Each structure stands twice: as C-alpha cells, then as structure tokens.
Tab-separated table of N, CA, C and O in Angstrom:
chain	number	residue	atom	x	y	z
N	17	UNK	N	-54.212	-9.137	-17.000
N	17	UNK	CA	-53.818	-7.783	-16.678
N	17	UNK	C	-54.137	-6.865	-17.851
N	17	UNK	O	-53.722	-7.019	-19.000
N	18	UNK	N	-54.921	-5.901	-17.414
N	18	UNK	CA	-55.442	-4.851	-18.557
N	18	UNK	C	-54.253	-3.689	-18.541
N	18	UNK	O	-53.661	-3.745	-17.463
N	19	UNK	N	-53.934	-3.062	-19.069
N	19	UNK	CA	-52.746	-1.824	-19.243
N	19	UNK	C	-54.207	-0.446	-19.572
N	19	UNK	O	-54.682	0.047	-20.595
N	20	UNK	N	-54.463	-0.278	-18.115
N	20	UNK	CA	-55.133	1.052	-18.355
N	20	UNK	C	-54.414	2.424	-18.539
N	20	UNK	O	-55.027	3.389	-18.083
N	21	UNK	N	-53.394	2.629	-19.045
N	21	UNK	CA	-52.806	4.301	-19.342
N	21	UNK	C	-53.730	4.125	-20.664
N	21	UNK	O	-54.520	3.303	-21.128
N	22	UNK	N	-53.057	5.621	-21.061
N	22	UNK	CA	-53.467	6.384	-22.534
N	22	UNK	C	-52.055	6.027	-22.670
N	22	UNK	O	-51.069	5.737	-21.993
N	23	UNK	N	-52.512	6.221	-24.091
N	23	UNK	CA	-50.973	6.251	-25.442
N	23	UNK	C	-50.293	7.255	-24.581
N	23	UNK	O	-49.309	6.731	-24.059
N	24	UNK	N	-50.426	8.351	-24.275
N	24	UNK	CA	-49.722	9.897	-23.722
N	24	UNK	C	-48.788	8.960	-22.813
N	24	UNK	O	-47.579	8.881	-23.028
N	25	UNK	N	-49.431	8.253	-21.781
N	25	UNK	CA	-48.784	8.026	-21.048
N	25	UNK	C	-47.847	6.728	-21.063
N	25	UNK	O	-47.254	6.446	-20.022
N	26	UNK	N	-47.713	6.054	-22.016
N	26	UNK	CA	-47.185	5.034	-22.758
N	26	UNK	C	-46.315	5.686	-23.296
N	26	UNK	O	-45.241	5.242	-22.891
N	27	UNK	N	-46.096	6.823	-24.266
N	27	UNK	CA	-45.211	7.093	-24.584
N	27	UNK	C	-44.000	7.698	-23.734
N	27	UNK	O	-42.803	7.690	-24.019
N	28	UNK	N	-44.791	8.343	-22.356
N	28	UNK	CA	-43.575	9.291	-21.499
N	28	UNK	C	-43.239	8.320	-20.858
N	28	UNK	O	-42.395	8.750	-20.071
N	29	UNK	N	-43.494	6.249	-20.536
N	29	UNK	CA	-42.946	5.951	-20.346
N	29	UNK	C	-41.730	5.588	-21.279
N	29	UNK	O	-40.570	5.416	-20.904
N	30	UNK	N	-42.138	5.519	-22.359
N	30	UNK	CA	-40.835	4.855	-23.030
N	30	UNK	C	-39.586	5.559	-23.243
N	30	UNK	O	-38.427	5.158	-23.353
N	31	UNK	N	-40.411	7.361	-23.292
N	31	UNK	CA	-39.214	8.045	-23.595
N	31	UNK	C	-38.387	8.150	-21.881
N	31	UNK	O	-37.267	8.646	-21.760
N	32	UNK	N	-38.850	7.824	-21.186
N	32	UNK	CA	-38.590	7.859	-19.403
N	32	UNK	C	-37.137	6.373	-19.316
N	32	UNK	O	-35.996	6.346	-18.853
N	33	UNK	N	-37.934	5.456	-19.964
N	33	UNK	CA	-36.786	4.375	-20.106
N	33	UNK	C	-35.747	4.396	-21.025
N	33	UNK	O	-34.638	3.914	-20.792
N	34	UNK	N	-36.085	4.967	-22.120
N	34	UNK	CA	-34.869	5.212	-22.930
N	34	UNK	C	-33.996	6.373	-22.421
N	34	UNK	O	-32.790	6.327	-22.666
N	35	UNK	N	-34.394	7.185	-21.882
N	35	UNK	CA	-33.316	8.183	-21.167
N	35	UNK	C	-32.364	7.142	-20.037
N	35	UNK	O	-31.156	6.908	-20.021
N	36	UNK	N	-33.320	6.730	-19.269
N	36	UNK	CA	-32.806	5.724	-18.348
N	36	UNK	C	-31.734	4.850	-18.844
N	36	UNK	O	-30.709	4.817	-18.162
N	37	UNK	N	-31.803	3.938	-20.204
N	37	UNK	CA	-31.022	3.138	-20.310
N	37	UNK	C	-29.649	4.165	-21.546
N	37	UNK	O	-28.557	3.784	-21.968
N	38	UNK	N	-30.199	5.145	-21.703
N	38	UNK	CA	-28.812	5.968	-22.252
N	38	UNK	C	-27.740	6.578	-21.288
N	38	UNK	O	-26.538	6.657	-21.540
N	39	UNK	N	-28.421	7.036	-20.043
N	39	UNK	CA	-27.389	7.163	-18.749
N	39	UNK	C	-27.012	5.590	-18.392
N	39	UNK	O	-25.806	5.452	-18.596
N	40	UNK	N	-27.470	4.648	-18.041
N	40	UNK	CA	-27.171	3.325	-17.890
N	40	UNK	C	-25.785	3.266	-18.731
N	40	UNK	O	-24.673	3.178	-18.209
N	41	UNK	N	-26.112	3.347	-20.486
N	41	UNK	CA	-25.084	2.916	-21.105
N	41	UNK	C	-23.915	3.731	-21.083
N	41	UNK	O	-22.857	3.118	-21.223
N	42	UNK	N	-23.828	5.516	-20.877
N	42	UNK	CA	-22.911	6.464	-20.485
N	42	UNK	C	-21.704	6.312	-19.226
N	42	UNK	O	-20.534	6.649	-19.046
N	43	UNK	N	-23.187	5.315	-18.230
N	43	UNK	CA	-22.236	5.057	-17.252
N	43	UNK	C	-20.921	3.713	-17.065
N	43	UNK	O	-19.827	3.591	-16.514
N	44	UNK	N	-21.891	2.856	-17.938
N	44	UNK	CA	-21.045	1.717	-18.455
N	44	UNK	C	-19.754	1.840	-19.512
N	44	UNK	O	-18.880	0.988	-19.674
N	45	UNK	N	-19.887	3.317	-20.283
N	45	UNK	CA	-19.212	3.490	-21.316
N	45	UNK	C	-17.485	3.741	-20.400
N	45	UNK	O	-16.357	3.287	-20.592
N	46	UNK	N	-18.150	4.789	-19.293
N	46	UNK	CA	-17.186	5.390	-18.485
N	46	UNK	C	-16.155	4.467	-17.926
N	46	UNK	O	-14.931	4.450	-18.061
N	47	UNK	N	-17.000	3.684	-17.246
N	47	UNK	CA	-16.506	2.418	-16.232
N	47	UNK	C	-15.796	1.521	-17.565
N	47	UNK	O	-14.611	1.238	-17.390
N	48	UNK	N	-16.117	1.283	-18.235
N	48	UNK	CA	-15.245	0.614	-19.689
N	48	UNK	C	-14.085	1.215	-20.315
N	48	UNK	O	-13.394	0.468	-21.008
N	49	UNK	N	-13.711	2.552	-20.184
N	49	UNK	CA	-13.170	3.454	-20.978
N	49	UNK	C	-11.725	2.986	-20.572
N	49	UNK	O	-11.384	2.753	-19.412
N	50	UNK	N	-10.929	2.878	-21.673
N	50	UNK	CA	-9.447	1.963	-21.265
N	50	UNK	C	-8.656	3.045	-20.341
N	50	UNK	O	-7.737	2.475	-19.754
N	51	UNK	N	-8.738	4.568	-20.004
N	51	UNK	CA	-8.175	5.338	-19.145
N	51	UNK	C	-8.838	5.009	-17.968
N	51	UNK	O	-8.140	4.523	-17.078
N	52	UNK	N	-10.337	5.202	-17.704
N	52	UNK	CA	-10.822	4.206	-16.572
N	52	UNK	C	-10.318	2.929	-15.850
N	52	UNK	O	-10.214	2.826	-14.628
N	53	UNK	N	-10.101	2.231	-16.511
N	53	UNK	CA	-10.051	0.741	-16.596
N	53	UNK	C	-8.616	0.884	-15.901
N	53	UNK	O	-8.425	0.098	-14.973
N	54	UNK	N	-7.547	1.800	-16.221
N	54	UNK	CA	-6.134	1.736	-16.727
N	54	UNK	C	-6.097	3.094	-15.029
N	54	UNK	O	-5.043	3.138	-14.395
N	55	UNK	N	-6.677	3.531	-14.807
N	55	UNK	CA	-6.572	4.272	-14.207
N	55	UNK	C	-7.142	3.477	-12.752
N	55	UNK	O	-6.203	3.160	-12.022
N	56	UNK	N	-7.909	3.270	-12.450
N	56	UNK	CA	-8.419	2.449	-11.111
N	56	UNK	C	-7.369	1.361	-11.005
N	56	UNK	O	-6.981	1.243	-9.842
N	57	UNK	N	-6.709	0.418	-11.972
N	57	UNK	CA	-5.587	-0.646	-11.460
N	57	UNK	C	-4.393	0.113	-11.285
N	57	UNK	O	-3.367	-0.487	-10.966
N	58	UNK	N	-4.382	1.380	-11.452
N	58	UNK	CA	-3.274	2.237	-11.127
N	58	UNK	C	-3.598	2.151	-9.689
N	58	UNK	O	-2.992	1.556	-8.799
N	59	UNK	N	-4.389	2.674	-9.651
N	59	UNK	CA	-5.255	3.194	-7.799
N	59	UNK	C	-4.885	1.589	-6.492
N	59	UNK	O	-4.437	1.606	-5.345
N	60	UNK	N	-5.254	0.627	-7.221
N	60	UNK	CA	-5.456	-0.616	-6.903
N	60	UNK	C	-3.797	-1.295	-6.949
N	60	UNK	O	-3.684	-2.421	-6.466
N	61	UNK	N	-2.641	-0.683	-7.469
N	61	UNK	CA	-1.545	-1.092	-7.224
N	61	UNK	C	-1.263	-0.095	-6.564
N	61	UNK	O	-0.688	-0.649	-5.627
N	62	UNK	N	-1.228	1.046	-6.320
N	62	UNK	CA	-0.769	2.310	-5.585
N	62	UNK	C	-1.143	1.908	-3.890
N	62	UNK	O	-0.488	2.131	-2.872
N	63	UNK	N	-2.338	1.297	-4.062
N	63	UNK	CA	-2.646	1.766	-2.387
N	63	UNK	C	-1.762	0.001	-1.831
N	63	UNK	O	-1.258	-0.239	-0.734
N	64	UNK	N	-1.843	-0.750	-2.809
N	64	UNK	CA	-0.917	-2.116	-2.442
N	64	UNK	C	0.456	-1.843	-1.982
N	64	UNK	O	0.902	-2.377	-0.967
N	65	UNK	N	1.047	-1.128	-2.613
N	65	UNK	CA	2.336	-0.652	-2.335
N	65	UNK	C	2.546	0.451	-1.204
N	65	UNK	O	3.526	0.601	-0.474
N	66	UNK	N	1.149	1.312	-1.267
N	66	UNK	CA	1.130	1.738	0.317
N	66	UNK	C	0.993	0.928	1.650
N	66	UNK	O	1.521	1.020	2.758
N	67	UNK	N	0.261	0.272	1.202
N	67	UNK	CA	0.291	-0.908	2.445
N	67	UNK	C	1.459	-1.302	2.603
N	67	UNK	O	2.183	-0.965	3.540
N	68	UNK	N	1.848	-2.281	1.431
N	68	UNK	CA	2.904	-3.259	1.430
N	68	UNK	C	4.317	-2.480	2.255
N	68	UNK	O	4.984	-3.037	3.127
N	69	UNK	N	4.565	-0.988	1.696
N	69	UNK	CA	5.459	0.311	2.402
N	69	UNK	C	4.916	0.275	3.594
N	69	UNK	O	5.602	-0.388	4.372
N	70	UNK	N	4.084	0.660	3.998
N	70	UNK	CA	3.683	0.703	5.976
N	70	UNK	C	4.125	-0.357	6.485
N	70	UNK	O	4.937	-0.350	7.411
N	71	UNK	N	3.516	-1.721	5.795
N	71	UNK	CA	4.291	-3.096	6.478
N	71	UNK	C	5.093	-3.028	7.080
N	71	UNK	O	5.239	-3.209	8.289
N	72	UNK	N	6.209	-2.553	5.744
N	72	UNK	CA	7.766	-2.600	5.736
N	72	UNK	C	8.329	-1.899	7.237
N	72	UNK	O	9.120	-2.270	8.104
N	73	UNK	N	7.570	-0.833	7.055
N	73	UNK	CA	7.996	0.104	7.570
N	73	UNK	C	7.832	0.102	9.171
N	73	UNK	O	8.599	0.541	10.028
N	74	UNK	N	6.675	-0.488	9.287
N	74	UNK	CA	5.869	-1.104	10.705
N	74	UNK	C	7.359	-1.804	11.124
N	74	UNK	O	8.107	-1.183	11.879
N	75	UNK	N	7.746	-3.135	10.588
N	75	UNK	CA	8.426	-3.887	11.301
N	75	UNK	C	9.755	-3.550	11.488
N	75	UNK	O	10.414	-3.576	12.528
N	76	UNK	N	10.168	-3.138	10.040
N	76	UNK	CA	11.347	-2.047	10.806
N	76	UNK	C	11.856	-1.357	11.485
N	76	UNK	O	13.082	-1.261	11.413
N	77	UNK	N	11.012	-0.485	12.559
N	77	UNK	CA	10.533	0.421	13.257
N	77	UNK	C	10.587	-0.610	14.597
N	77	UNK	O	11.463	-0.551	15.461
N	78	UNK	N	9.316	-1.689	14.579
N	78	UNK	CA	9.701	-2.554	15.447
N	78	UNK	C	10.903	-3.390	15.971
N	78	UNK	O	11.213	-3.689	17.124
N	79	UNK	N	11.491	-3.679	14.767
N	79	UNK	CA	12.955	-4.123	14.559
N	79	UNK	C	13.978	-3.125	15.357
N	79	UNK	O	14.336	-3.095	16.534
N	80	UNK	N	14.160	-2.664	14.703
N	80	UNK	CA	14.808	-1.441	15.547
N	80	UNK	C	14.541	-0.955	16.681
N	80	UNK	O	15.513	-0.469	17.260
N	81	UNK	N	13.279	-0.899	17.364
N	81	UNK	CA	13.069	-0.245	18.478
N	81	UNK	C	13.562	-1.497	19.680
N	81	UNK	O	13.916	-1.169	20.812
N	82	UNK	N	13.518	-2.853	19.251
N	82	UNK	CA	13.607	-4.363	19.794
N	82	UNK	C	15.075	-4.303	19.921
N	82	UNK	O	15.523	-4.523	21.046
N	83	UNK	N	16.107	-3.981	18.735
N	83	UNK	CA	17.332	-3.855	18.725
N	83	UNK	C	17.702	-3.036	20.088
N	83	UNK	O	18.258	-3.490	21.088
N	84	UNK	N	17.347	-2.009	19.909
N	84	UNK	CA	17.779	-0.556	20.891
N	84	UNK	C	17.202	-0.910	22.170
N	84	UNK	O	17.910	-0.489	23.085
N	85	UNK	N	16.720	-1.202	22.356
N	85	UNK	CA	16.020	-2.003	23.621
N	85	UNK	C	16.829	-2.991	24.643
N	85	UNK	O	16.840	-3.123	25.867
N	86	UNK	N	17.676	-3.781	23.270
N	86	UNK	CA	18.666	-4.444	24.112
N	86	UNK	C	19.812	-3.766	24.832
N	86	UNK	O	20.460	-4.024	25.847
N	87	UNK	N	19.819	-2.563	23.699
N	87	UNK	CA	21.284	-1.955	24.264
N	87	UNK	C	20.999	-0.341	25.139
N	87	UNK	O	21.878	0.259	25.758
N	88	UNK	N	19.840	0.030	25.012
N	88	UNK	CA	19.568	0.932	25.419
N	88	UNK	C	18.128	0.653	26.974
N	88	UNK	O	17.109	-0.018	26.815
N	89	UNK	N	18.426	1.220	28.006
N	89	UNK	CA	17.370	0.606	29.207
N	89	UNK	C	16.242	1.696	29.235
N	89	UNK	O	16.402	2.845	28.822
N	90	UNK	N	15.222	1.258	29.706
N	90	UNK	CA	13.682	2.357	29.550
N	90	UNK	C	14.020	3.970	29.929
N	90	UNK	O	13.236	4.865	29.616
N	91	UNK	N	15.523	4.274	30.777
N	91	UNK	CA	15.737	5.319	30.970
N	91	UNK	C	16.367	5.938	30.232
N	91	UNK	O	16.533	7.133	30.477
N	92	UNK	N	16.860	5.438	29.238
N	92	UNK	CA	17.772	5.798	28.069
N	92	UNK	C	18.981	5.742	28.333
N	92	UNK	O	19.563	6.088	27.305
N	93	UNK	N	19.784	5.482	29.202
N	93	UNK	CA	20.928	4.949	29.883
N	93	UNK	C	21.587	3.932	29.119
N	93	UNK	O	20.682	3.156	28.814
N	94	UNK	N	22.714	3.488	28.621
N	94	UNK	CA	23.158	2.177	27.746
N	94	UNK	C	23.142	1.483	28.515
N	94	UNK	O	22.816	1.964	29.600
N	95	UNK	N	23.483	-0.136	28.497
N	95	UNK	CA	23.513	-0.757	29.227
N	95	UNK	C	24.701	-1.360	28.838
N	95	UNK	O	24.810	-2.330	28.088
N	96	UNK	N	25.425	-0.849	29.286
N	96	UNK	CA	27.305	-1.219	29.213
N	96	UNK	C	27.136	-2.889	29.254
N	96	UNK	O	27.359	-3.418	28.166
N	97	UNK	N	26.762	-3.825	30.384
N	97	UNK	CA	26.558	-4.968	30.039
N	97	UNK	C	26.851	-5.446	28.658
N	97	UNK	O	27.731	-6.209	28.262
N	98	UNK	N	25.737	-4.706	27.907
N	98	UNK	CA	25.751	-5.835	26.506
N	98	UNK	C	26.294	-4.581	25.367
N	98	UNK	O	26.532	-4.877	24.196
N	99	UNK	N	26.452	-3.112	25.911
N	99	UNK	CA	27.398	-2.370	24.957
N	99	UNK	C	28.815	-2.630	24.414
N	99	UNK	O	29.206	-2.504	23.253
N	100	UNK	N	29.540	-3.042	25.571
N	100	UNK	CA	30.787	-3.389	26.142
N	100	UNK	C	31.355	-4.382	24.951
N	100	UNK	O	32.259	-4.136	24.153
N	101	UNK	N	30.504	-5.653	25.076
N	101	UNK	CA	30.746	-6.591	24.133
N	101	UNK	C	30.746	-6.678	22.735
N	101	UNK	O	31.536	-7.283	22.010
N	102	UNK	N	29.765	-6.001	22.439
N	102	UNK	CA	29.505	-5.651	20.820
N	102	UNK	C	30.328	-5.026	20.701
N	102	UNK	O	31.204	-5.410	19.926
N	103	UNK	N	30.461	-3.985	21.262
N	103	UNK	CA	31.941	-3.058	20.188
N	103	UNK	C	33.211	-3.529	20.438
N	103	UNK	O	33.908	-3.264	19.458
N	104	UNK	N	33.911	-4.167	21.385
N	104	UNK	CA	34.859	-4.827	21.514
N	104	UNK	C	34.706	-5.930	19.838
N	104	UNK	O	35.346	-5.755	18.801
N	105	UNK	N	33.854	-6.800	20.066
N	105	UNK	CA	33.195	-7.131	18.470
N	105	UNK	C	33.449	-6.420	17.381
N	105	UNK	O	33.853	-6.940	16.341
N	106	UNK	N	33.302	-5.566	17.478
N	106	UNK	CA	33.190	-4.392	16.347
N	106	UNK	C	34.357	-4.393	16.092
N	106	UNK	O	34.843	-5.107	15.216
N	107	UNK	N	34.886	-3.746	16.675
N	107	UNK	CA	36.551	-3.141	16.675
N	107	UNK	C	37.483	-4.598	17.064
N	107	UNK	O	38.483	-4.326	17.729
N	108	UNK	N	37.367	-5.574	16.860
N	108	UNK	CA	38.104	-6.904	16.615
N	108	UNK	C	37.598	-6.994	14.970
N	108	UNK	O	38.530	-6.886	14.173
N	109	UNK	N	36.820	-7.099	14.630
N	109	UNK	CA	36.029	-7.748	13.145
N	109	UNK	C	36.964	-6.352	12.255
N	109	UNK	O	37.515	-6.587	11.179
N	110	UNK	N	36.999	-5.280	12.749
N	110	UNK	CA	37.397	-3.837	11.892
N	110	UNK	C	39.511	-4.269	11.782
N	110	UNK	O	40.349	-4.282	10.881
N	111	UNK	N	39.504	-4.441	12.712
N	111	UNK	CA	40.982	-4.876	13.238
N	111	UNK	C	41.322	-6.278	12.105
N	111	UNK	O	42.306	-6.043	11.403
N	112	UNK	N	40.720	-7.544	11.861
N	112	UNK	CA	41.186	-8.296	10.852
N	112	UNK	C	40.754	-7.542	9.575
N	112	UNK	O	41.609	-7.726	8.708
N	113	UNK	N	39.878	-6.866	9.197
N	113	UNK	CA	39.240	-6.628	7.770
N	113	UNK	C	40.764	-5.517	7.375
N	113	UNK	O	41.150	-5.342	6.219
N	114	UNK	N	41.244	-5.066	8.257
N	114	UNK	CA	42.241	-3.955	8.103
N	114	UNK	C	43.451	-5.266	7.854
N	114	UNK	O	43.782	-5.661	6.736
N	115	UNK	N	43.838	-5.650	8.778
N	115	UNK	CA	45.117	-6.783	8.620
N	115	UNK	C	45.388	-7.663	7.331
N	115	UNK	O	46.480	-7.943	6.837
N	116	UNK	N	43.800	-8.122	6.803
N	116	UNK	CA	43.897	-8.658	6.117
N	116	UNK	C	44.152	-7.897	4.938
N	116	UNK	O	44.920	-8.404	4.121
N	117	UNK	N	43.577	-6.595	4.646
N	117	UNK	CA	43.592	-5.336	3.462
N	117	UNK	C	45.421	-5.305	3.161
N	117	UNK	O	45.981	-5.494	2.081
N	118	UNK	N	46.093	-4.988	4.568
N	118	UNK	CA	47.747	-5.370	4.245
N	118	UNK	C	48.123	-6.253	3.782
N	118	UNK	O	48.852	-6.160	2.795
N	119	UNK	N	47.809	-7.333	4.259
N	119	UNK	CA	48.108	-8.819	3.495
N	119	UNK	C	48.055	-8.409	2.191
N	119	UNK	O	49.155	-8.303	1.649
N	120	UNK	N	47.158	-8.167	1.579
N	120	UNK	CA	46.836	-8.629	0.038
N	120	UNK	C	47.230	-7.565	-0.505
N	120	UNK	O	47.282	-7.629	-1.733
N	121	UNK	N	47.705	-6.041	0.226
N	121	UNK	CA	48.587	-5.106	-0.761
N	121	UNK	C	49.558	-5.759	-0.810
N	121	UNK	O	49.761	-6.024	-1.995
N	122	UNK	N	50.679	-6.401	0.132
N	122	UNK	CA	52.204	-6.943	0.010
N	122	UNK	C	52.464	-8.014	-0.796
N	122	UNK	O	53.613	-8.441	-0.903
C-alpha cells in the first residue's frame, strides 16, 4: 500500500484526529466527573424508588379495591350480609379492649 496524499494533507489529517480524540477525551472527562458519576446513581436510585412507590402503590389500591368489593356490591349498595358481621366484630373487640382498660385502672 502506497500513501498517495501530500504532507498538506497528512497533516489536516492529524490535526482532524487530534481534535477528534480531544472531544473523545472531554467526553470521557464528563462521563468520569465524580458529580456525573454521583449524579446519574442519584437518577438510577430515584427512578427505583419510583417504581418500587408505584408497586406499592399498585397493590394497595388493588388491596383495597378487593377489600371493598367484599363489603361493598358493583352498585355501591353494602352488602349487609357480610357488613352486619364485621362490625358486630368490631364493636365486641372495642367492648373487651374498654373492659379490660377498667380492669387494670382498679
């Protein structure tokens, strides 16, 4: 292989590659820079914890809507059936937590 340029053109390559590899190294400097570096694993735990929050938040939502579902019918109507029982529940469990609160003042 013969290298037919002129010197002229030998040189505007080199000065062509050395520009080249000084943006190369500017850009590497950037991507290295400990606020860079320190700043993207910011980004990279931020959007984790956004997810990980929607998750949460997803099944909760589901949770709850599954809950209300039992006690509430597609018309929005309660469904005394299984209302009835729980709070009778309720207000028995409220009824010892109180009885017992006397106990342990006397």
């Amino acid at each position: 292989m013969s290298d037919t340029r002129t010197p002229a053109q030998i040189e505007a390559d080199i000065v062509r590659r050395r520009e080249q590899l000084a943006e190369m190294l500017d850009e590497i400097g950037v991507r290295m820079h400990p606020k860079t570096v320190i700043g993207d694993a910011k980004a990279k735990v931020a959007s984790s914890v956004d997810r990980t929050a929607g998750r949460a938040f997803v099944a909760v939502n589901r949770a709850v809507s599954d809950v209300k579902a039992q006690f509430v019918s597609e018309d929005g109507t309660p469904r005394l059936e299984r209302v009835v029982p729980v709070a009778v529940v309720a207000v028995g469990l409220v009824g010892l937590l109180a009885v017992s609160a006397r106990r342990r003042r006397a």
